[in-house]
Every structure is written in C-alpha cells, then in structure tokens.
C-alpha positions as a printed Julia matrix, in Angstrom:
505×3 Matrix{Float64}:
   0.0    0.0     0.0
   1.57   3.25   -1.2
  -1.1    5.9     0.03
   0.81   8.56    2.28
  -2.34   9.34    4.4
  -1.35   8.98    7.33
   1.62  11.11    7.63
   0.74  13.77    5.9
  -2.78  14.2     7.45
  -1.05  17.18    8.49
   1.38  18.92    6.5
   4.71  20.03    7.81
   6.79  21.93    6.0
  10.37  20.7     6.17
  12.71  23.64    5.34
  16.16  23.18    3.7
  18.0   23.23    7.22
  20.63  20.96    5.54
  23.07  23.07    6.62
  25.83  20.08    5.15
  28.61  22.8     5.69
  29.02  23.91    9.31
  32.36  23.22    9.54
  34.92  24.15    5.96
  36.19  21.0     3.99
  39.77  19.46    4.53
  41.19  21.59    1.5
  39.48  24.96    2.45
  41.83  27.27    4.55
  40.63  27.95    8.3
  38.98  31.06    8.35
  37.64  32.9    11.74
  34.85  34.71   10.41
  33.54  30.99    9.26
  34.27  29.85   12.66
  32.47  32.72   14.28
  29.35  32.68   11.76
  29.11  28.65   12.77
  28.79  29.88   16.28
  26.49  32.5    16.03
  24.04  30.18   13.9
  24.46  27.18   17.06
  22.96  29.86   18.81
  20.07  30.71   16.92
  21.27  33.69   15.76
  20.51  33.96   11.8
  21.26  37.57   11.56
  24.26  37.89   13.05
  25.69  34.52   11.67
  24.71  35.97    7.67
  26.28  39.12    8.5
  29.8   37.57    9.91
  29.74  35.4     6.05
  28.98  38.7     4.24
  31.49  40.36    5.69
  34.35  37.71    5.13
  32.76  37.45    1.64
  33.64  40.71    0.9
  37.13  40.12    1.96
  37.57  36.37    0.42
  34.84  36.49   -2.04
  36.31  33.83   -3.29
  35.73  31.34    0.0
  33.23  28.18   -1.36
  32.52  27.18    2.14
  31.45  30.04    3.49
  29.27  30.58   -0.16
  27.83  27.49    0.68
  27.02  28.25    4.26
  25.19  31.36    2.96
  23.46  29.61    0.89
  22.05  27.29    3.31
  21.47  30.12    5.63
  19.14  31.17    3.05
  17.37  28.19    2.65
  16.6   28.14    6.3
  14.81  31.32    5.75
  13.28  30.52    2.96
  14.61  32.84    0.44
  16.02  30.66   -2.19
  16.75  33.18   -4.61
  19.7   34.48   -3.01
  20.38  30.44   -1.88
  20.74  30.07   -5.37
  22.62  32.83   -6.26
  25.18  32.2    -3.47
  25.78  28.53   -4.15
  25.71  29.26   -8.25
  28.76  31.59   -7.53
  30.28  28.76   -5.34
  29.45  26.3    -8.35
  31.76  28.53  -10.58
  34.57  28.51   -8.17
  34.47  24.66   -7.41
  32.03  22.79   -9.64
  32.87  19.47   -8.57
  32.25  20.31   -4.5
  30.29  17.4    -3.2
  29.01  19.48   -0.16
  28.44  22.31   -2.97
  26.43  19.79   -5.58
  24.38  18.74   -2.71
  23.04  22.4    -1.63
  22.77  23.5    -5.52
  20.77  20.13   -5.49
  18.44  21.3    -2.7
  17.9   25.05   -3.94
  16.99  23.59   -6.8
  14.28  21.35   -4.84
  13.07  24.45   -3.49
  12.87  25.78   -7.26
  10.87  23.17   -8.09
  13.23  21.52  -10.32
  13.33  17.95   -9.65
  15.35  16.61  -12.09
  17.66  18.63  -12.14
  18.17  18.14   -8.45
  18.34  14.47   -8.65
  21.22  14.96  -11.27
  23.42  17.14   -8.43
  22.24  14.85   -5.78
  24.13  11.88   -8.01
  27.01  13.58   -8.9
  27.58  14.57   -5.64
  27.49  11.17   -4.44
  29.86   9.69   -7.28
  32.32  12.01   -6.09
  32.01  11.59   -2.34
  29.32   8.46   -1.12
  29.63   9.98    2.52
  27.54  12.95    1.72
  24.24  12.59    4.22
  22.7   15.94    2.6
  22.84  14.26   -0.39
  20.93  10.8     0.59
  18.81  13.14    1.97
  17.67  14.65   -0.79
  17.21  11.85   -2.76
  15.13  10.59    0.04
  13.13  13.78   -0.23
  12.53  12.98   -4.1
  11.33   9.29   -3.85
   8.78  10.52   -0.92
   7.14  13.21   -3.67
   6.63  10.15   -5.72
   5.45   7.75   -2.97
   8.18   5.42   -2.99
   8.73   5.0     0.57
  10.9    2.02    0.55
  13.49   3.76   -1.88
  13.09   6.77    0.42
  13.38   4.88    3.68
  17.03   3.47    2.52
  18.15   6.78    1.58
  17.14   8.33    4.57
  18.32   5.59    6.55
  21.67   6.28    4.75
  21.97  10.13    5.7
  21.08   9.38    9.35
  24.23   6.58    9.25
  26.17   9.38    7.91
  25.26  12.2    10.02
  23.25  11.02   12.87
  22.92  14.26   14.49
  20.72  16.19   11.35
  17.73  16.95   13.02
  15.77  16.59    9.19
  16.84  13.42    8.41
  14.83  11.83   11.16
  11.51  14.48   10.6
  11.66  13.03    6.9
  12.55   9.35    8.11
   8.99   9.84    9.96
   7.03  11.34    6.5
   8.74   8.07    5.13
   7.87   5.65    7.72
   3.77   7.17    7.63
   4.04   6.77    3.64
   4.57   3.34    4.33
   2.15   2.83    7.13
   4.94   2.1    10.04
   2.97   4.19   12.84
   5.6    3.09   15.22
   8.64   3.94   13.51
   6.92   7.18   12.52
   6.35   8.47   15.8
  10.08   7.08   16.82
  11.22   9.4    14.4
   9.5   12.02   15.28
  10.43  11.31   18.93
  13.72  11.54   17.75
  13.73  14.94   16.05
  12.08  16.92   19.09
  14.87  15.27   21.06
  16.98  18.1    19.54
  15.21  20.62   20.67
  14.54  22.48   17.26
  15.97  26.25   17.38
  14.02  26.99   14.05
  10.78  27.29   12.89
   8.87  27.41   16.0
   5.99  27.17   14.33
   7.06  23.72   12.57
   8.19  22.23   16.13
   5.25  23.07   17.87
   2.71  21.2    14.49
   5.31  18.39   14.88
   4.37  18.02   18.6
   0.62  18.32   17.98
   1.16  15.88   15.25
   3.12  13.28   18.03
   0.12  13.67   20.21
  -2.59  12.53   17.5
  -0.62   9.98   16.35
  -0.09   8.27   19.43
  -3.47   8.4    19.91
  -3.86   6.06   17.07
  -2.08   3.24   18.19
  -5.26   1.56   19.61
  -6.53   0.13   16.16
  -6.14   0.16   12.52
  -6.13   4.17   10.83
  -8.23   4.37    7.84
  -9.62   1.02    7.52
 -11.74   0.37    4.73
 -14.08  -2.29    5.27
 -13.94  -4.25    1.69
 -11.35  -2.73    0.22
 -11.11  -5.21   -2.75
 -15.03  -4.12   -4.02
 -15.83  -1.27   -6.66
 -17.6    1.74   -5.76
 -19.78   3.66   -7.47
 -20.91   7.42   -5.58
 -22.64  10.11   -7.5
 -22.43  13.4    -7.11
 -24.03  16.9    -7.56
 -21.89  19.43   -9.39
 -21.52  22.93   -8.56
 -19.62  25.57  -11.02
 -16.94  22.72  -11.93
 -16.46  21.13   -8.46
 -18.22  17.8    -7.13
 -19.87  17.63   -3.73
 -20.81  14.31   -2.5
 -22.98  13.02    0.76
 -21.78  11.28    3.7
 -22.49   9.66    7.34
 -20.11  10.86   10.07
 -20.01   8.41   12.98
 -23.96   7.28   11.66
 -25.75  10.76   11.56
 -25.99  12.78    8.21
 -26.21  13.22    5.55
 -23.55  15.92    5.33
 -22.39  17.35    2.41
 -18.51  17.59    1.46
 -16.5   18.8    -1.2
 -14.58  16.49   -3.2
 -10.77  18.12   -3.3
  -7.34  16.8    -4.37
  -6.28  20.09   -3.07
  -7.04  18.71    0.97
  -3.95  17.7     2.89
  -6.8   15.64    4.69
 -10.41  15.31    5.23
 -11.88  17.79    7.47
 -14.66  18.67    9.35
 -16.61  21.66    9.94
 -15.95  23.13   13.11
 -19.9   23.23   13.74
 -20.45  19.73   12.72
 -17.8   18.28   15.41
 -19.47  20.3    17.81
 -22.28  19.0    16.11
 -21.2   15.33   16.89
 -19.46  16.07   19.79
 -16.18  14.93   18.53
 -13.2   16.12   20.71
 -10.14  17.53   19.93
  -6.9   15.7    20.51
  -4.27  18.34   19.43
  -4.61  21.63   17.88
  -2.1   22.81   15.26
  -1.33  25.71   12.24
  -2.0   24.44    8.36
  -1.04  26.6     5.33
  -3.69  26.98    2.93
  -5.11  29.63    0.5
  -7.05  32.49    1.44
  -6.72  34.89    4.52
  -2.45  34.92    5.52
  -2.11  31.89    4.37
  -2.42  29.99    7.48
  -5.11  28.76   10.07
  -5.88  26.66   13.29
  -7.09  23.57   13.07
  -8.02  20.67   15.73
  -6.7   17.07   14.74
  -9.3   14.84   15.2
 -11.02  10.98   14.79
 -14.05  10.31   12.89
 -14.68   6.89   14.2
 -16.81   6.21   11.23
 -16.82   7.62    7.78
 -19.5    6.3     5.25
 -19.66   7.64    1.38
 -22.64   5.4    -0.3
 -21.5    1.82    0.44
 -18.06   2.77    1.04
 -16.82   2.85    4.98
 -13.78   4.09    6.18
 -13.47   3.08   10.01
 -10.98   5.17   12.6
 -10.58   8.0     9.93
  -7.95  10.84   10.98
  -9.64  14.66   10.52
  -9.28  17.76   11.09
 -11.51  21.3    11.61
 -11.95  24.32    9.45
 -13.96  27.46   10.02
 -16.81  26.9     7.83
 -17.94  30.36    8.01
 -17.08  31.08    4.47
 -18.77  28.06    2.87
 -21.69  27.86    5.19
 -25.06  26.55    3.93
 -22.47  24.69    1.35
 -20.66  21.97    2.55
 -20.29  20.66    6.39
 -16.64  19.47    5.36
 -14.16  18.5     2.53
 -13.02  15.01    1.58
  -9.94  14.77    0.67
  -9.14  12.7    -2.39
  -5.6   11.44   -0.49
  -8.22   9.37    1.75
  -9.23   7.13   -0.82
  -5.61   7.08   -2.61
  -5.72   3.17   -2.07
  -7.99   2.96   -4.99
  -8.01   4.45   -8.61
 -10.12   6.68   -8.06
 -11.95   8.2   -11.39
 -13.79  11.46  -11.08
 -16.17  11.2   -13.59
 -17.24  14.91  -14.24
 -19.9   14.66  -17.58
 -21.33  11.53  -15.88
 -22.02  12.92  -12.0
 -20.02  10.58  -10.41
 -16.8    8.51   -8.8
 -16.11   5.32   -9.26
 -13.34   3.7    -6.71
 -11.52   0.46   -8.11
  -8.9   -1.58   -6.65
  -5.74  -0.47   -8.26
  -4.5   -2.87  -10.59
  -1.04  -4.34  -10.84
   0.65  -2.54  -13.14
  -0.22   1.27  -14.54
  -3.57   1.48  -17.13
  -2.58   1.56  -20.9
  -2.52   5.61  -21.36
  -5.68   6.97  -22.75
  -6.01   6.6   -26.6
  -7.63   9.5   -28.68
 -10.79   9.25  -30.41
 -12.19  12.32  -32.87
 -11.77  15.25  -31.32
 -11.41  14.02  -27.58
  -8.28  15.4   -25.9
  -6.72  13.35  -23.69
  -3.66  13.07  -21.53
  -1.55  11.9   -19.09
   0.89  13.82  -16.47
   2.71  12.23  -14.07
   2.57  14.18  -10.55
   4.54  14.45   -7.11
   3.28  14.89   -4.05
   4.54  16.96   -1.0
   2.76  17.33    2.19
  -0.25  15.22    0.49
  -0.8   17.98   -2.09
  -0.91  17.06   -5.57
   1.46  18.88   -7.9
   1.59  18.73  -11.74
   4.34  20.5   -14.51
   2.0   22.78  -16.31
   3.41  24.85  -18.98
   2.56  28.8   -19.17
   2.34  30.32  -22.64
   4.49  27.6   -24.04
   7.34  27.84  -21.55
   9.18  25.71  -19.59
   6.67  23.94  -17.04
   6.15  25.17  -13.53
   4.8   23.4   -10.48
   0.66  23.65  -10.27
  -1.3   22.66   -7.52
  -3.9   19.98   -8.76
  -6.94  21.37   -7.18
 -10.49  19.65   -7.85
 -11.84  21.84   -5.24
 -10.42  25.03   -6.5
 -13.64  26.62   -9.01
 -10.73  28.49  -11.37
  -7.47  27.72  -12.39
  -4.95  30.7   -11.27
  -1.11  31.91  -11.08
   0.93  32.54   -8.12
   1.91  36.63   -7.59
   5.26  35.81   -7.98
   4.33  33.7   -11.22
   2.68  37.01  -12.24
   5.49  39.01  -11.66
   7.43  37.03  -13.54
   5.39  37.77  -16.61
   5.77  41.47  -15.96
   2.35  42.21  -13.49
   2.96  43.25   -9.55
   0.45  44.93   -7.41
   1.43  48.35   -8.84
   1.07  47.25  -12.43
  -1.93  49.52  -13.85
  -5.54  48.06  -13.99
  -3.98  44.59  -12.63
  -5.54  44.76   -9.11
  -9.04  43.04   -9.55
 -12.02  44.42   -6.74
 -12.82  40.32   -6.03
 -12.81  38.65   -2.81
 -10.92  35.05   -3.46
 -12.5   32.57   -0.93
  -9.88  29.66    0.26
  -9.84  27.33    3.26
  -7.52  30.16    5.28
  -9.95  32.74    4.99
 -10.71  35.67    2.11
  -7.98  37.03    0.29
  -8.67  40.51   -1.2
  -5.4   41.4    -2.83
  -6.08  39.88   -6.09
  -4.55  40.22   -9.35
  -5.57  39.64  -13.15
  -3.03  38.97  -15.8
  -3.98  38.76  -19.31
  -3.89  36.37  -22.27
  -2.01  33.27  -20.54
  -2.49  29.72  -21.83
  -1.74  26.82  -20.06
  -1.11  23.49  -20.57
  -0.89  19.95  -19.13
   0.65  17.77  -22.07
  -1.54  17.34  -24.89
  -4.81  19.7   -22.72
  -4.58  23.12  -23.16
  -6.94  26.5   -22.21
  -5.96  30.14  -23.4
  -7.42  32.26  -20.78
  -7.94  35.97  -21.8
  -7.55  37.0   -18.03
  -6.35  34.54  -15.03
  -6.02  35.4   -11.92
  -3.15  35.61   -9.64
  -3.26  35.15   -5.49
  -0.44  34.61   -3.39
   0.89  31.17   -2.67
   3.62  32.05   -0.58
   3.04  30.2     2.17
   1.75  26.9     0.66
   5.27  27.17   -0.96
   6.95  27.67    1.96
   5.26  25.01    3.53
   6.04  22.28    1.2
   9.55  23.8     0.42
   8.84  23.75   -3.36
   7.65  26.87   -5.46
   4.16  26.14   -6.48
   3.57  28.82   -9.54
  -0.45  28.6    -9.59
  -3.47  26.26   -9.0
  -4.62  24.18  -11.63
  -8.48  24.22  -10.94
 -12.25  22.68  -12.21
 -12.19  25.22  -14.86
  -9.49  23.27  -16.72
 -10.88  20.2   -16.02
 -14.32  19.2   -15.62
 -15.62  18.58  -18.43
 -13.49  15.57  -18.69
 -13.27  12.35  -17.02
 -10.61  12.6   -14.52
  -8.52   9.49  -13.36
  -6.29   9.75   -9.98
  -3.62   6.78   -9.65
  -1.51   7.6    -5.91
   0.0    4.52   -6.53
   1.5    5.41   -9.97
   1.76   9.03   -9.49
  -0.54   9.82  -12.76
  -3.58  12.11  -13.27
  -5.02  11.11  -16.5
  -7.45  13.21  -17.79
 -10.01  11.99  -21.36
C-alpha cells in the first residue's frame, strides 16, 4: 500500500536546514569569520551569523565554504533566490564540490526543479558516497513520488552518515507514515524533538501536535476500509466545476462535502464536530489559500466515515472554520483518503467510481475524434498534488492539482514574472478570493495566458493571480499557480496515488 495518508494528514513543512557545511572541507583554509558565523548560527542567531559570512565574503569572495554556508542560511529562511545565487557563484569557483552539488541540489528542490536536483544529488554522491545531505535529498525525491521504501534506505543512509541532522529523522517519519509504520513514525518524530529544534517554532510546535494525534492512534487500525477489494460507485451533484458528495459521520448525516485533491486531509466543519461532539486531541497551524495563508485547526477521529457503500473506520480529521462556505458543505473530503484505490472522477457523468488499483499502470488513454486526452505524471509533498504545467508555451512550472479550487490561477510571484505586480496599472481586480484560510482581497488579473498539461490546453484571456507564498513555503517547493475545475471538468478525470498519474479523457 503506497497511500501517504497517514503522515501527511497534516502537512509540515520541512525547510532546507541541511546546513551540510558547518564546519569548511579538509582543502578549504581555516577562516575565523567561518568559525564565528558557525557559532552565532548554534545559537540561533541567523542575523548575526549571515552578517559575519557577508562580511568575510567581501574580503575572500572567493571562499566556497562560506558561499555554501550562505546559501544554506538562506534556505533556512526561505529565500532561495539568493540560496541560489550564493551557491551558483560557489558552483563557478568549485564545480565538482560534493558538499556544494548537494546544496545546488536542494535550492533547486526548493525551485521546483526535480530533475535537475536528482542529477546534483548523483554527482555529488559519485564524487564523495559519505555525503548525508545528499541521501537526503534523494530521500526527499522518492517521498514526492510515494516510494517510501526507496526513500526509507536513503534516509536511513543520511542518518548513518550524520546522525545528528535533526531533518533526516523528521523526513525518516514522513517516510515511515508513507509506508504505514505508525511506530517507527512516531520514533522518528520522537527523535527529532529530542533536539530541541531552534528553528521554525511554528514547525516544532505542528510536529508536537502531530506526536500527540498519532499516538493516539495506536489503539486500532487508521483508515480502515471495510472491503477494500469491491468497486464503488458514488454520484455526485456538481456545482460551477467542483463535485460535492454526501456522507455519514459516525452514523448521523447526511452531510455534504467537497470532493478536493487540493485537501492535505479530510476535514470537518468546526460546527459539525461540535455537532457530533467529537473532541479535539491536538490543535495545530496548516497553510492553505485564502486569509495569511495559514489557520488553526483541531486534529481529530471520525470513528466512522461512510460515502454510499463505502466505509472508512478510525478516519484521521481535522476542523476548518466553515464560516465562508456555510449553507455549502459541512466538510471536505480529501481525495488522499481514498488514494488506495483508482479513483476516477467522472465529471460529464455525475459521479466517482473507486476500483482496486490494478497491478501494473492502465494503458494511457487513446484519442478518439476530437477528444483530448492526456496523461501527467505528478509528485506529491505534504499530500498535495502537484503537476508541470506549462505557461504560454514555456518551460513547465509546479501547479497545484486542485479539484476543489472553481478556477485555475497563477501565483503573484508567477505574475510578476510575466511582468504584473500589485502596482502594475488596472492589474488589481475588486474580487474577494475565498480559500480554506480565509478571504484574500489582494487579487490580481493577468492577461492572455495559456496553459497546458501535455496534450490539454486553455488560453485564458484574463487569469487570476493570489499569493501562494506560504503553501510554498510550507512544502519547500515553489508552487507557480493552482490548476483548478475550470481546466478540467468537463473531462473524465482518473487519480492513480500509486502510480503518481492524473489522466485526464
């Protein structure tokens, strides 16, 4: 079983820490300004530990570790534009530096540039095996395609190599809940609160919310589906390009919920667990569209979930404010939850049809007349679905695969890219864009875009643009717009976990 649910019922971001160059290689020259910026970082201190490496940079601008400190200085923040910058300038002076190919590997993770990070991840390993950033980044790449077992043994490598990497064992634990190892996933996480996390306080404090719940579901079996080798067949009612579906929560209902590859999990109304008086067993911060970006949530158990015929027993959840969407929904199913089937979201036909997935991957879909069809392989990261779509013929970008998102739209930075900021005249748009985190009302509009998944493609004569920044951050990879029903669902849409694919015909 390759379905990540568990895990990722929550998403925590894991930022580039990876700081693989504390201390300067054999051949570097001792320097005291890298000395002192290692210090000032062991104490938490960011600012002062960037400003001690900019100033010996401007003396020895020529220094590749302290470059690659920088650059992983950087990363921690989250700015991986000047990451990459600093480590491209170290890749000039020394392009075959292991510790050097393996940051330029993980900026380029952040970039969203998979590939090309698995290709520095390699090298660096040909020319030095005993590089744990590097296993760890190649255990960050088989996660996004749910192959825990490949990501497990490079994971397991790094924390071999460098057993005192806090990330390698808050991975190991994504890994271990891809694989549906409760145990050794909350070992692992046991294991990275041991030490004591000076970043990201916001990260530490999900991870021990996330400890909590998951100890709580050691009793019994998480997720169980009750025949999972059967076919299911659920209709559906659309609405402006999404699908809503009924369900039984724990035997009352029916309750409506939205049906969204864009959930890190199913959730719950906060009125309807009140409703069903379901309690809380840790609270915790999600990133999401809308709002800033971010939002409370409880983590809790629905003991029983019920869509038609199908029942999912022990099912993790969590809350949203369903002030936005009242009189709408009561909740959102997310698609991850039934990831142990193909499941087929059949949009002209009002319905979704689960099947046990079959051995190997489905022939691709064949064209007939004038029919598009295609197939696109995806990754996932923090249980969000994420698909290369290219923008007015260009080299693709990440998109977030959204079934519950009504229009497709670009990141602001993806629309500054193509020349429109907030200052850009007639670009700001008076529309309130409703997400999970709340109302955004900076939005833009950028004009004549077309995008395209493979062989599909839509010309839009204005798209709009919201900020993604966080949901980036969160994942640590740049996701450049939302791919949403507009673009889709007309078709019928196919959703294999287990092979990655989204084929849509």
């Amino acid at each position: 079983m390759k379905n990540n649910r568990i895990l990722s019922f929550l998403p925590l971001s894991v930022p580039a820490l990876l700081l693989i160059t504390l201390f300067p290689a054999a051949h570097d020259k001792p320097n005291t300004g890298l000395s002192e910026a290692e210090t000032f970082f062991l104490q938490g201190d960011l600012s002062e530990a960037k400003r001690v490496l900019q100033d010996s940079l401007r003396k020895q601008p020529n220094f590749v570790a302290a470059l690659d400190l920088l650059a992983n200085l950087y990363l921690l923040e989250d700015n991986f534009e000047a990451a990459t910058q600093e480590i491209r300038r170290a890749m000039k002076l020394a392009p075959n530096n292991p510790k050097g190919l393996a940051t330029y590997g993980h900026c380029l993770f952040r970039e969203g540039d998979f590939k090309l990070a698995e290709i520095q991840f390699r090298k660096c390993l040909q020319l030095d095996p005993k590089q744990a950033a590097a296993y760890l980044g190649l255990g960050r790449l088989h996660l996004t395609k749910l192959r825990p077992e490949e990501g497990l043994e490079a994971l397991q490598q790094a924390i071999r190599l460098d057993p005192n990497q806090e990330d390698n064992y808050f991975l190991a634990s994504e890994a271990y809940g891809t694989a549906k190892n409760l145990s050794m996933q909350i070992q692992s996480l046991e294991k990275y609160l041991a030490f004591k996390p000076k970043f990201h306080a916001e990260r530490v404090q999900n991870a021990e919310a996330l400890l909590t719940f998951f100890r709580s579901l050691e009793k019994g079996p998480v997720a169980k589906i009750n025949h999972p080798a059967r076919r299911y067949e659920i209709p559906v009612q659309p609405f402006y390009g999404l699908m809503l579906v009924e369900a039984h929560v724990n035997g009352d209902g029916p309750y409506r919920f939205l049906v969204d590859s864009g959930a890190t999990s199913t959730v719950l109304s906060n009125a309807l667990l009140e409703h069903l008086k379901i309690a809380p067993i840790a609270r915790a911060v999600v990133k999401c569209v809308g709002g800033t970006g971010k939002t409370a949530t409880q983590l809790c158990k629905a003991a029983r979930f019920q869509m038609g015929a199908l029942e999912i027993e022990n099912l993790p959840v969590a809350s949203f404010d369903n002030e936005i969407f009242a009189g709408l929904i009561d909740g959102v199913l997310s698609t991850a939850d039934l990831g142990d089937f193909l499941v087929i979201l059949d949009y002209p036909d009002r319905k979704i049809l689960l099947t046990p997935r079959p051995s190997s991957e489905p022939p691709a879909p064949a064209q007939s007349g004038n029919t598009p069809s295609t197939r696109s392989e995806f990754r996932i990261l923090g249980n969000l679905m994420l698909v290369p779509v290219s923008i007015n013929h260009q080299a693709p970008k990440n998109f977030l695969f959204d079934t519950g998102a009504v229009t497709s739209t670009l990141s602001k930075r993806q629309a500054a890219l193509l020349g429109v900021h907030e200052n850009t005249p007639n670009s700001v748009v008076d529309l309130q864009f409703a997400g999970a985190c709340g109302v955004t009302q900076s939005v833009l509009s950028v004009s004549t875009v077309d995008l395209g998944l493979h062989g599909l493609k839509r010309d839009y004569a204005q798209i709009l643009a919201v900020e993604l920044k966080e949901i980036s951050k969160e994942i640590q990879t740049e996701v450049s717009g939302i791919l949403g029903g507009d673009f889709f669902s007309k078709y019928k849409v196919t959703l294999d976990y287990h092979n990655t694919t989204v084929t849509i015909e």
